[in-house]
mmCIF file with all atom_site columns, C-alpha atoms in Angstrom:
data_model
loop_
_atom_site.group_PDB
_atom_site.id
_atom_site.type_symbol
_atom_site.label_atom_id
_atom_site.label_alt_id
_atom_site.label_comp_id
_atom_site.label_asym_id
_atom_site.label_entity_id
_atom_site.label_seq_id
_atom_site.pdbx_PDB_ins_code
_atom_site.Cartn_x
_atom_site.Cartn_y
_atom_site.Cartn_z
_atom_site.occupancy
_atom_site.B_iso_or_equiv
_atom_site.pdbx_formal_charge
_atom_site.auth_seq_id
_atom_site.auth_comp_id
_atom_site.auth_asym_id
_atom_site.auth_atom_id
_atom_site.pdbx_PDB_model_num
ATOM 1   C CA . UNK A 1 1   ? -4.442  12.729  -17.243 1.00 73.00 ? 17  UNK A CA 1
ATOM 2   C CA . UNK A 1 2   ? -7.403  13.908  -15.598 1.00 91.00 ? 18  UNK A CA 1
ATOM 3   C CA . UNK A 1 3   ? -7.678  11.695  -12.299 1.00 94.00 ? 19  UNK A CA 1
ATOM 4   C CA . UNK A 1 4   ? -11.280 10.339  -13.353 1.00 95.00 ? 20  UNK A CA 1
ATOM 5   C CA . UNK A 1 5   ? -9.683  9.039   -16.750 1.00 95.00 ? 21  UNK A CA 1
ATOM 6   C CA . UNK A 1 6   ? -7.142  7.697   -14.686 1.00 95.00 ? 22  UNK A CA 1
ATOM 7   C CA . UNK A 1 7   ? -9.736  5.770   -12.576 1.00 96.00 ? 23  UNK A CA 1
ATOM 8   C CA . UNK A 1 8   ? -11.801 4.706   -15.601 1.00 96.00 ? 24  UNK A CA 1
ATOM 9   C CA . UNK A 1 9   ? -8.614  3.013   -17.169 1.00 96.00 ? 25  UNK A CA 1
ATOM 10  C CA . UNK A 1 10  ? -6.811  1.472   -14.789 1.00 97.00 ? 26  UNK A CA 1
ATOM 11  C CA . UNK A 1 11  ? -7.732  -1.989  -13.940 1.00 97.00 ? 27  UNK A CA 1
ATOM 12  C CA . UNK A 1 12  ? -6.349  -5.049  -11.895 1.00 98.00 ? 28  UNK A CA 1
ATOM 13  C CA . UNK A 1 13  ? -3.748  -7.029  -14.425 1.00 98.00 ? 29  UNK A CA 1
ATOM 14  C CA . UNK A 1 14  ? -4.065  -10.675 -14.347 1.00 97.00 ? 30  UNK A CA 1
ATOM 15  C CA . UNK A 1 15  ? -1.402  -11.687 -16.813 1.00 98.00 ? 31  UNK A CA 1
ATOM 16  C CA . UNK A 1 16  ? 2.201   -9.882  -16.974 1.00 98.00 ? 32  UNK A CA 1
ATOM 17  C CA . UNK A 1 17  ? 4.762   -9.744  -19.564 1.00 98.00 ? 33  UNK A CA 1
ATOM 18  C CA . UNK A 1 18  ? 7.825   -11.466 -17.582 1.00 98.00 ? 34  UNK A CA 1
ATOM 19  C CA . UNK A 1 19  ? 10.161  -9.972  -20.582 1.00 98.00 ? 35  UNK A CA 1
ATOM 20  C CA . UNK A 1 20  ? 9.547   -6.299  -18.998 1.00 98.00 ? 36  UNK A CA 1
ATOM 21  C CA . UNK A 1 21  ? 10.751  -4.987  -16.026 1.00 98.00 ? 37  UNK A CA 1
ATOM 22  C CA . UNK A 1 22  ? 9.753   -1.313  -14.657 1.00 98.00 ? 38  UNK A CA 1
ATOM 23  C CA . UNK A 1 23  ? 12.998  0.615   -14.440 1.00 98.00 ? 39  UNK A CA 1
ATOM 24  C CA . UNK A 1 24  ? 14.340  1.469   -11.108 1.00 98.00 ? 40  UNK A CA 1
ATOM 25  C CA . UNK A 1 25  ? 13.604  5.303   -11.246 1.00 98.00 ? 41  UNK A CA 1
ATOM 26  C CA . UNK A 1 26  ? 10.024  4.524   -12.149 1.00 98.00 ? 42  UNK A CA 1
ATOM 27  C CA . UNK A 1 27  ? 9.560   2.607   -9.014  1.00 98.00 ? 43  UNK A CA 1
ATOM 28  C CA . UNK A 1 28  ? 11.289  5.069   -6.907  1.00 98.00 ? 44  UNK A CA 1
ATOM 29  C CA . UNK A 1 29  ? 8.605   7.760   -8.232  1.00 98.00 ? 45  UNK A CA 1
ATOM 30  C CA . UNK A 1 30  ? 5.899   5.442   -7.412  1.00 98.00 ? 46  UNK A CA 1
ATOM 31  C CA . UNK A 1 31  ? 7.253   4.799   -3.814  1.00 98.00 ? 47  UNK A CA 1
ATOM 32  C CA . UNK A 1 32  ? 7.806   8.599   -3.381  1.00 98.00 ? 48  UNK A CA 1
ATOM 33  C CA . UNK A 1 33  ? 3.980   8.999   -4.153  1.00 98.00 ? 49  UNK A CA 1
ATOM 34  C CA . UNK A 1 34  ? 3.235   6.474   -1.654  1.00 98.00 ? 50  UNK A CA 1
ATOM 35  C CA . UNK A 1 35  ? 5.370   8.285   0.763   1.00 98.00 ? 51  UNK A CA 1
ATOM 36  C CA . UNK A 1 36  ? 3.237   11.206  0.645   1.00 98.00 ? 52  UNK A CA 1
ATOM 37  C CA . UNK A 1 37  ? -0.107  9.290   1.335   1.00 98.00 ? 53  UNK A CA 1
ATOM 38  C CA . UNK A 1 38  ? -2.158  10.728  4.325   1.00 97.00 ? 54  UNK A CA 1
ATOM 39  C CA . UNK A 1 39  ? -2.409  8.537   7.515   1.00 97.00 ? 55  UNK A CA 1
ATOM 40  C CA . UNK A 1 40  ? -4.474  8.984   10.808  1.00 96.00 ? 56  UNK A CA 1
ATOM 41  C CA . UNK A 1 41  ? -2.286  11.561  13.235  1.00 96.00 ? 57  UNK A CA 1
ATOM 42  C CA . UNK A 1 42  ? 0.590   11.146  10.534  1.00 97.00 ? 58  UNK A CA 1
ATOM 43  C CA . UNK A 1 43  ? 1.577   8.012   12.272  1.00 97.00 ? 59  UNK A CA 1
ATOM 44  C CA . UNK A 1 44  ? 2.657   6.480   9.208   1.00 97.00 ? 60  UNK A CA 1
ATOM 45  C CA . UNK A 1 45  ? 2.486   2.931   10.745  1.00 97.00 ? 61  UNK A CA 1
ATOM 46  C CA . UNK A 1 46  ? 3.831   0.565   7.798   1.00 98.00 ? 62  UNK A CA 1
ATOM 47  C CA . UNK A 1 47  ? 6.719   -0.437  5.649   1.00 98.00 ? 63  UNK A CA 1
ATOM 48  C CA . UNK A 1 48  ? 7.116   -1.381  2.157   1.00 98.00 ? 64  UNK A CA 1
ATOM 49  C CA . UNK A 1 49  ? 9.433   -4.322  1.094   1.00 98.00 ? 65  UNK A CA 1
ATOM 50  C CA . UNK A 1 50  ? 10.041  -4.314  -2.645  1.00 98.00 ? 66  UNK A CA 1
ATOM 51  C CA . UNK A 1 51  ? 10.997  -7.665  -4.004  1.00 98.00 ? 67  UNK A CA 1
ATOM 52  C CA . UNK A 1 52  ? 12.772  -8.478  -6.980  1.00 98.00 ? 68  UNK A CA 1
ATOM 53  C CA . UNK A 1 53  ? 15.061  -11.514 -8.118  1.00 98.00 ? 69  UNK A CA 1
ATOM 54  C CA . UNK A 1 54  ? 15.901  -13.888 -5.197  1.00 98.00 ? 70  UNK A CA 1
ATOM 55  C CA . UNK A 1 55  ? 14.255  -12.163 -2.830  1.00 98.00 ? 71  UNK A CA 1
ATOM 56  C CA . UNK A 1 56  ? 10.788  -12.490 -4.898  1.00 98.00 ? 72  UNK A CA 1
ATOM 57  C CA . UNK A 1 57  ? 11.439  -15.897 -5.421  1.00 98.00 ? 73  UNK A CA 1
ATOM 58  C CA . UNK A 1 58  ? 11.867  -16.566 -1.752  1.00 98.00 ? 74  UNK A CA 1
ATOM 59  C CA . UNK A 1 59  ? 8.390   -15.363 -1.108  1.00 98.00 ? 75  UNK A CA 1
ATOM 60  C CA . UNK A 1 60  ? 6.883   -17.669 -3.707  1.00 98.00 ? 76  UNK A CA 1
ATOM 61  C CA . UNK A 1 61  ? 6.058   -20.174 -1.001  1.00 98.00 ? 77  UNK A CA 1
ATOM 62  C CA . UNK A 1 62  ? 3.545   -17.815 0.463   1.00 98.00 ? 78  UNK A CA 1
ATOM 63  C CA . UNK A 1 63  ? 1.431   -17.157 -2.827  1.00 98.00 ? 79  UNK A CA 1
ATOM 64  C CA . UNK A 1 64  ? -1.704  -19.482 -3.344  1.00 98.00 ? 80  UNK A CA 1
ATOM 65  C CA . UNK A 1 65  ? -1.611  -21.296 -6.509  1.00 97.00 ? 81  UNK A CA 1
ATOM 66  C CA . UNK A 1 66  ? -3.919  -19.451 -8.581  1.00 97.00 ? 82  UNK A CA 1
ATOM 67  C CA . UNK A 1 67  ? -1.701  -16.061 -7.969  1.00 98.00 ? 83  UNK A CA 1
ATOM 68  C CA . UNK A 1 68  ? 1.529   -17.781 -8.993  1.00 98.00 ? 84  UNK A CA 1
ATOM 69  C CA . UNK A 1 69  ? 1.080   -17.304 -12.798 1.00 97.00 ? 85  UNK A CA 1
ATOM 70  C CA . UNK A 1 70  ? 1.069   -13.258 -12.119 1.00 98.00 ? 86  UNK A CA 1
ATOM 71  C CA . UNK A 1 71  ? 3.164   -13.177 -9.217  1.00 98.00 ? 87  UNK A CA 1
ATOM 72  C CA . UNK A 1 72  ? 6.133   -14.797 -11.508 1.00 98.00 ? 88  UNK A CA 1
ATOM 73  C CA . UNK A 1 73  ? 5.295   -12.695 -14.401 1.00 98.00 ? 89  UNK A CA 1
ATOM 74  C CA . UNK A 1 74  ? 5.280   -9.447  -12.481 1.00 98.00 ? 90  UNK A CA 1
ATOM 75  C CA . UNK A 1 75  ? 8.381   -6.950  -12.466 1.00 98.00 ? 91  UNK A CA 1
ATOM 76  C CA . UNK A 1 76  ? 8.324   -6.497  -8.766  1.00 98.00 ? 92  UNK A CA 1
ATOM 77  C CA . UNK A 1 77  ? 6.166   -7.628  -5.564  1.00 98.00 ? 93  UNK A CA 1
ATOM 78  C CA . UNK A 1 78  ? 5.672   -4.894  -2.950  1.00 98.00 ? 94  UNK A CA 1
ATOM 79  C CA . UNK A 1 79  ? 5.130   -6.304  0.408   1.00 98.00 ? 95  UNK A CA 1
ATOM 80  C CA . UNK A 1 80  ? 3.002   -3.606  2.158   1.00 98.00 ? 96  UNK A CA 1
ATOM 81  C CA . UNK A 1 81  ? 3.323   -4.256  6.171   1.00 98.00 ? 97  UNK A CA 1
ATOM 82  C CA . UNK A 1 82  ? 1.554   -2.410  9.008   1.00 97.00 ? 98  UNK A CA 1
ATOM 83  C CA . UNK A 1 83  ? 2.613   -2.262  12.460  1.00 97.00 ? 99  UNK A CA 1
ATOM 84  C CA . UNK A 1 84  ? 1.082   -4.598  15.114  1.00 95.00 ? 100 UNK A CA 1
ATOM 85  C CA . UNK A 1 85  ? 2.228   -2.383  17.999  1.00 94.00 ? 101 UNK A CA 1
ATOM 86  C CA . UNK A 1 86  ? 3.808   0.869   18.213  1.00 93.00 ? 102 UNK A CA 1
ATOM 87  C CA . UNK A 1 87  ? 7.010   1.976   20.245  1.00 94.00 ? 103 UNK A CA 1
ATOM 88  C CA . UNK A 1 88  ? 8.407   5.244   21.133  1.00 96.00 ? 104 UNK A CA 1
ATOM 89  C CA . UNK A 1 89  ? 11.429  5.031   18.682  1.00 96.00 ? 105 UNK A CA 1
ATOM 90  C CA . UNK A 1 90  ? 8.791   5.333   16.078  1.00 97.00 ? 106 UNK A CA 1
ATOM 91  C CA . UNK A 1 91  ? 6.726   7.752   17.339  1.00 97.00 ? 107 UNK A CA 1
ATOM 92  C CA . UNK A 1 92  ? 10.000  9.766   18.044  1.00 97.00 ? 108 UNK A CA 1
ATOM 93  C CA . UNK A 1 93  ? 11.047  9.575   14.274  1.00 97.00 ? 109 UNK A CA 1
ATOM 94  C CA . UNK A 1 94  ? 7.793   10.777  12.980  1.00 98.00 ? 110 UNK A CA 1
ATOM 95  C CA . UNK A 1 95  ? 7.667   13.799  15.573  1.00 98.00 ? 111 UNK A CA 1
ATOM 96  C CA . UNK A 1 96  ? 11.489  14.698  14.518  1.00 97.00 ? 112 UNK A CA 1
ATOM 97  C CA . UNK A 1 97  ? 10.377  14.491  11.012  1.00 98.00 ? 113 UNK A CA 1
ATOM 98  C CA . UNK A 1 98  ? 7.444   16.914  11.567  1.00 97.00 ? 114 UNK A CA 1
ATOM 99  C CA . UNK A 1 99  ? 9.789   19.307  13.237  1.00 97.00 ? 115 UNK A CA 1
ATOM 100 C CA . UNK A 1 100 ? 12.649  19.050  10.533  1.00 97.00 ? 116 UNK A CA 1
ATOM 101 C CA . UNK A 1 101 ? 9.665   19.862  7.773   1.00 97.00 ? 117 UNK A CA 1
ATOM 102 C CA . UNK A 1 102 ? 8.708   22.741  9.484   1.00 96.00 ? 118 UNK A CA 1
ATOM 103 C CA . UNK A 1 103 ? 5.406   21.365  10.671  1.00 95.00 ? 119 UNK A CA 1
ATOM 104 C CA . UNK A 1 104 ? 6.071   22.157  14.663  1.00 97.00 ? 120 UNK A CA 1
ATOM 105 C CA . UNK A 1 105 ? 6.849   25.972  14.949  1.00 95.00 ? 121 UNK A CA 1
ATOM 106 C CA . UNK A 1 106 ? 7.475   26.043  18.743  1.00 96.00 ? 122 UNK A CA 1
ATOM 107 C CA . UNK A 1 107 ? 7.231   23.389  21.620  1.00 96.00 ? 123 UNK A CA 1
ATOM 108 C CA . UNK A 1 108 ? 3.559   24.227  22.610  1.00 97.00 ? 124 UNK A CA 1
ATOM 109 C CA . UNK A 1 109 ? 2.512   23.104  18.826  1.00 97.00 ? 125 UNK A CA 1
ATOM 110 C CA . UNK A 1 110 ? 5.270   20.241  19.228  1.00 97.00 ? 126 UNK A CA 1
ATOM 111 C CA . UNK A 1 111 ? 4.094   18.900  22.479  1.00 97.00 ? 127 UNK A CA 1
ATOM 112 C CA . UNK A 1 112 ? 0.220   18.838  21.282  1.00 97.00 ? 128 UNK A CA 1
ATOM 113 C CA . UNK A 1 113 ? 0.982   16.857  18.359  1.00 97.00 ? 129 UNK A CA 1
ATOM 114 C CA . UNK A 1 114 ? 2.843   14.528  20.529  1.00 97.00 ? 130 UNK A CA 1
ATOM 115 C CA . UNK A 1 115 ? 0.396   13.974  22.882  1.00 97.00 ? 131 UNK A CA 1
ATOM 116 C CA . UNK A 1 116 ? -2.480  13.656  20.298  1.00 97.00 ? 132 UNK A CA 1
ATOM 117 C CA . UNK A 1 117 ? -0.355  10.772  18.226  1.00 97.00 ? 133 UNK A CA 1
ATOM 118 C CA . UNK A 1 118 ? 0.084   8.993   21.508  1.00 97.00 ? 134 UNK A CA 1
ATOM 119 C CA . UNK A 1 119 ? -3.755  9.372   22.617  1.00 97.00 ? 135 UNK A CA 1
ATOM 120 C CA . UNK A 1 120 ? -4.771  7.777   19.266  1.00 97.00 ? 136 UNK A CA 1
ATOM 121 C CA . UNK A 1 121 ? -2.344  4.995   19.068  1.00 97.00 ? 137 UNK A CA 1
ATOM 122 C CA . UNK A 1 122 ? -2.570  4.004   22.742  1.00 96.00 ? 138 UNK A CA 1
ATOM 123 C CA . UNK A 1 123 ? -6.732  4.233   22.304  1.00 97.00 ? 139 UNK A CA 1
ATOM 124 C CA . UNK A 1 124 ? -6.272  1.495   19.714  1.00 97.00 ? 140 UNK A CA 1
ATOM 125 C CA . UNK A 1 125 ? -3.989  -0.541  21.444  1.00 95.00 ? 141 UNK A CA 1
ATOM 126 C CA . UNK A 1 126 ? -6.211  -0.395  24.485  1.00 96.00 ? 142 UNK A CA 1
ATOM 127 C CA . UNK A 1 127 ? -9.299  -1.425  22.228  1.00 96.00 ? 143 UNK A CA 1
ATOM 128 C CA . UNK A 1 128 ? -7.328  -4.279  20.984  1.00 95.00 ? 144 UNK A CA 1
ATOM 129 C CA . UNK A 1 129 ? -7.942  -3.069  17.315  1.00 96.00 ? 145 UNK A CA 1
ATOM 130 C CA . UNK A 1 130 ? -4.648  -1.469  16.614  1.00 96.00 ? 146 UNK A CA 1
ATOM 131 C CA . UNK A 1 131 ? -3.364  -3.983  13.297  1.00 93.00 ? 147 UNK A CA 1
ATOM 132 C CA . UNK A 1 132 ? -6.807  -3.299  12.198  1.00 94.00 ? 148 UNK A CA 1
ATOM 133 C CA . UNK A 1 133 ? -6.439  0.508   12.243  1.00 97.00 ? 149 UNK A CA 1
ATOM 134 C CA . UNK A 1 134 ? -2.733  0.577   10.824  1.00 97.00 ? 150 UNK A CA 1
ATOM 135 C CA . UNK A 1 135 ? -4.074  -2.099  8.145   1.00 96.00 ? 151 UNK A CA 1
ATOM 136 C CA . UNK A 1 136 ? -6.712  0.818   6.965   1.00 96.00 ? 152 UNK A CA 1
ATOM 137 C CA . UNK A 1 137 ? -3.557  3.048   6.735   1.00 97.00 ? 153 UNK A CA 1
ATOM 138 C CA . UNK A 1 138 ? -1.600  0.261   4.668   1.00 97.00 ? 154 UNK A CA 1
ATOM 139 C CA . UNK A 1 139 ? -4.474  0.045   2.389   1.00 97.00 ? 155 UNK A CA 1
ATOM 140 C CA . UNK A 1 140 ? -4.561  4.077   2.052   1.00 97.00 ? 156 UNK A CA 1
ATOM 141 C CA . UNK A 1 141 ? -1.115  3.400   0.824   1.00 98.00 ? 157 UNK A CA 1
ATOM 142 C CA . UNK A 1 142 ? -1.949  0.340   -1.540  1.00 98.00 ? 158 UNK A CA 1
ATOM 143 C CA . UNK A 1 143 ? -4.658  3.098   -3.403  1.00 98.00 ? 159 UNK A CA 1
ATOM 144 C CA . UNK A 1 144 ? -2.121  5.880   -3.687  1.00 98.00 ? 160 UNK A CA 1
ATOM 145 C CA . UNK A 1 145 ? 0.649   2.863   -5.197  1.00 98.00 ? 161 UNK A CA 1
ATOM 146 C CA . UNK A 1 146 ? -1.450  1.733   -7.686  1.00 98.00 ? 162 UNK A CA 1
ATOM 147 C CA . UNK A 1 147 ? -2.945  5.054   -9.126  1.00 98.00 ? 163 UNK A CA 1
ATOM 148 C CA . UNK A 1 148 ? 0.730   6.754   -8.965  1.00 98.00 ? 164 UNK A CA 1
ATOM 149 C CA . UNK A 1 149 ? 1.923   3.127   -11.049 1.00 98.00 ? 165 UNK A CA 1
ATOM 150 C CA . UNK A 1 150 ? -1.171  3.850   -13.333 1.00 98.00 ? 166 UNK A CA 1
ATOM 151 C CA . UNK A 1 151 ? -0.089  7.125   -13.925 1.00 97.00 ? 167 UNK A CA 1
ATOM 152 C CA . UNK A 1 152 ? 3.328   6.273   -14.947 1.00 98.00 ? 168 UNK A CA 1
ATOM 153 C CA . UNK A 1 153 ? 2.024   3.830   -17.271 1.00 98.00 ? 169 UNK A CA 1
ATOM 154 C CA . UNK A 1 154 ? 2.649   0.714   -14.977 1.00 98.00 ? 170 UNK A CA 1
ATOM 155 C CA . UNK A 1 155 ? 0.067   -2.105  -14.040 1.00 98.00 ? 171 UNK A CA 1
ATOM 156 C CA . UNK A 1 156 ? -0.693  -3.443  -10.808 1.00 98.00 ? 172 UNK A CA 1
ATOM 157 C CA . UNK A 1 157 ? -2.607  -6.252  -8.905  1.00 98.00 ? 173 UNK A CA 1
ATOM 158 C CA . UNK A 1 158 ? -3.398  -6.165  -5.249  1.00 97.00 ? 174 UNK A CA 1
ATOM 159 C CA . UNK A 1 159 ? -2.861  -9.843  -3.898  1.00 97.00 ? 175 UNK A CA 1
ATOM 160 C CA . UNK A 1 160 ? -4.908  -11.132 -0.795  1.00 97.00 ? 176 UNK A CA 1
ATOM 161 C CA . UNK A 1 161 ? -4.537  -14.606 -2.236  1.00 97.00 ? 177 UNK A CA 1
ATOM 162 C CA . UNK A 1 162 ? -1.412  -15.452 0.074   1.00 98.00 ? 178 UNK A CA 1
ATOM 163 C CA . UNK A 1 163 ? -0.630  -17.141 3.010   1.00 98.00 ? 179 UNK A CA 1
ATOM 164 C CA . UNK A 1 164 ? -0.090  -14.429 5.641   1.00 98.00 ? 180 UNK A CA 1
ATOM 165 C CA . UNK A 1 165 ? 1.582   -16.056 8.110   1.00 98.00 ? 181 UNK A CA 1
ATOM 166 C CA . UNK A 1 166 ? 4.057   -17.301 5.569   1.00 98.00 ? 182 UNK A CA 1
ATOM 167 C CA . UNK A 1 167 ? 4.882   -14.130 4.495   1.00 98.00 ? 183 UNK A CA 1
ATOM 168 C CA . UNK A 1 168 ? 5.353   -12.808 8.018   1.00 98.00 ? 184 UNK A CA 1
ATOM 169 C CA . UNK A 1 169 ? 7.670   -15.854 8.629   1.00 98.00 ? 185 UNK A CA 1
ATOM 170 C CA . UNK A 1 170 ? 9.565   -15.507 5.567   1.00 98.00 ? 186 UNK A CA 1
ATOM 171 C CA . UNK A 1 171 ? 10.288  -11.992 6.124   1.00 98.00 ? 187 UNK A CA 1
ATOM 172 C CA . UNK A 1 172 ? 10.603  -12.011 9.921   1.00 98.00 ? 188 UNK A CA 1
ATOM 173 C CA . UNK A 1 173 ? 8.010   -9.519  10.372  1.00 98.00 ? 189 UNK A CA 1
ATOM 174 C CA . UNK A 1 174 ? 7.356   -10.339 13.849  1.00 96.00 ? 190 UNK A CA 1
ATOM 175 C CA . UNK A 1 175 ? 10.970  -9.468  14.711  1.00 97.00 ? 191 UNK A CA 1
ATOM 176 C CA . UNK A 1 176 ? 9.946   -5.830  13.528  1.00 95.00 ? 192 UNK A CA 1
ATOM 177 C CA . UNK A 1 177 ? 6.836   -5.528  15.141  1.00 95.00 ? 193 UNK A CA 1
ATOM 178 C CA . UNK A 1 178 ? 4.947   -5.729  11.910  1.00 97.00 ? 194 UNK A CA 1
ATOM 179 C CA . UNK A 1 179 ? 2.608   -8.049  10.046  1.00 97.00 ? 195 UNK A CA 1
ATOM 180 C CA . UNK A 1 180 ? 1.678   -8.537  6.272   1.00 98.00 ? 196 UNK A CA 1
ATOM 181 C CA . UNK A 1 181 ? -1.331  -6.402  5.080   1.00 98.00 ? 197 UNK A CA 1
ATOM 182 C CA . UNK A 1 182 ? -1.432  -7.537  1.506   1.00 98.00 ? 198 UNK A CA 1
ATOM 183 C CA . UNK A 1 183 ? 1.070   -7.619  -1.469  1.00 98.00 ? 199 UNK A CA 1
ATOM 184 C CA . UNK A 1 184 ? 1.030   -5.274  -4.279  1.00 98.00 ? 200 UNK A CA 1
ATOM 185 C CA . UNK A 1 185 ? 2.393   -6.569  -7.708  1.00 98.00 ? 201 UNK A CA 1
ATOM 186 C CA . UNK A 1 186 ? 3.990   -4.081  -10.351 1.00 98.00 ? 202 UNK A CA 1
ATOM 187 C CA . UNK A 1 187 ? 4.975   -4.590  -14.100 1.00 98.00 ? 203 UNK A CA 1
ATOM 188 C CA . UNK A 1 188 ? 3.632   -4.504  -17.585 1.00 98.00 ? 204 UNK A CA 1
ATOM 189 C CA . UNK A 1 189 ? 0.506   -6.224  -18.633 1.00 98.00 ? 205 UNK A CA 1
ATOM 190 C CA . UNK A 1 190 ? 0.733   -9.164  -21.181 1.00 97.00 ? 206 UNK A CA 1
ATOM 191 C CA . UNK A 1 191 ? -0.648  -8.155  -24.751 1.00 96.00 ? 207 UNK A CA 1
ATOM 192 C CA . UNK A 1 192 ? -3.331  -10.806 -24.213 1.00 95.00 ? 208 UNK A CA 1
ATOM 193 C CA . UNK A 1 193 ? -3.781  -10.074 -20.791 1.00 97.00 ? 209 UNK A CA 1
ATOM 194 C CA . UNK A 1 194 ? -7.614  -11.452 -19.973 1.00 94.00 ? 210 UNK A CA 1
ATOM 195 C CA . UNK A 1 195 ? -8.649  -8.745  -17.617 1.00 96.00 ? 211 UNK A CA 1
ATOM 196 C CA . UNK A 1 196 ? -8.045  -5.838  -20.459 1.00 95.00 ? 212 UNK A CA 1
ATOM 197 C CA . UNK A 1 197 ? -11.064 -3.290  -20.281 1.00 95.00 ? 213 UNK A CA 1
ATOM 198 C CA . UNK A 1 198 ? -11.726 -4.207  -24.031 1.00 95.00 ? 214 UNK A CA 1
ATOM 199 C CA . UNK A 1 199 ? -12.314 -7.816  -23.018 1.00 95.00 ? 215 UNK A CA 1
ATOM 200 C CA . UNK A 1 200 ? -13.931 -7.274  -19.377 1.00 96.00 ? 216 UNK A CA 1
ATOM 201 C CA . UNK A 1 201 ? -15.324 -3.449  -19.259 1.00 96.00 ? 217 UNK A CA 1
ATOM 202 C CA . UNK A 1 202 ? -15.061 -2.127  -15.754 1.00 95.00 ? 218 UNK A CA 1
ATOM 203 C CA . UNK A 1 203 ? -18.214 -2.437  -13.496 1.00 97.00 ? 219 UNK A CA 1
ATOM 204 C CA . UNK A 1 204 ? -19.308 -0.513  -10.396 1.00 97.00 ? 220 UNK A CA 1
ATOM 205 C CA . UNK A 1 205 ? -22.823 0.444   -9.143  1.00 98.00 ? 221 UNK A CA 1
ATOM 206 C CA . UNK A 1 206 ? -24.092 3.604   -10.293 1.00 98.00 ? 222 UNK A CA 1
ATOM 207 C CA . UNK A 1 207 ? -23.862 6.734   -8.372  1.00 97.00 ? 223 UNK A CA 1
ATOM 208 C CA . UNK A 1 208 ? -27.366 6.820   -7.263  1.00 97.00 ? 224 UNK A CA 1
ATOM 209 C CA . UNK A 1 209 ? -26.823 3.274   -5.526  1.00 98.00 ? 225 UNK A CA 1
ATOM 210 C CA . UNK A 1 210 ? -23.722 4.380   -3.293  1.00 98.00 ? 226 UNK A CA 1
ATOM 211 C CA . UNK A 1 211 ? -24.638 8.442   -2.355  1.00 98.00 ? 227 UNK A CA 1
ATOM 212 C CA . UNK A 1 212 ? -27.216 9.689   -0.413  1.00 98.00 ? 228 UNK A CA 1
ATOM 213 C CA . UNK A 1 213 ? -27.294 13.646  -0.474  1.00 98.00 ? 229 UNK A CA 1
ATOM 214 C CA . UNK A 1 214 ? -28.548 14.853  3.295   1.00 98.00 ? 230 UNK A CA 1
ATOM 215 C CA . UNK A 1 215 ? -29.298 18.513  3.813   1.00 96.00 ? 231 UNK A CA 1
#
């Protein structure tokens, strides 16, 4: 499918068909797309918790009332967490992966890459906006997730109507030096979903309102 058409047709699902579950292999493919999301200095400062069954039910107290119907109906809930701080173990893991994947052909480039990543991470730590910076990366992953899902015929909803502190507590994210950025629901829309484009057409500002060309 043309990407613009995908953008035109994807919408935020409000009502899910609780009887339909997204196959494991489809979830894996969506997550593989998410894994390839670009991040600043390739830091990949996030984690994804894929919840179904009892694990999904355990997070229900952190979902605000107006989101419970769609939370219950969705096949999967994915908690996207972002790092609230960064340690040498994570940075070393990223560097080792880059070396394994052939991005660092010699020691000089490897050292430069490591130094650059440390610089930007430390810069945001010192500025006190590290969680905000990693939160932006989490939203990059969210975007990949919902459009990858749409390309595979899976519907999605971003949940910000949640009790973030409760999510962190239930999943014990502080112990992992993480904090919840948002939750993404994945599943299949109900036939009478109230947000279908035939009922509520997509609306965006015109290109002329959003773009200025400068020469």
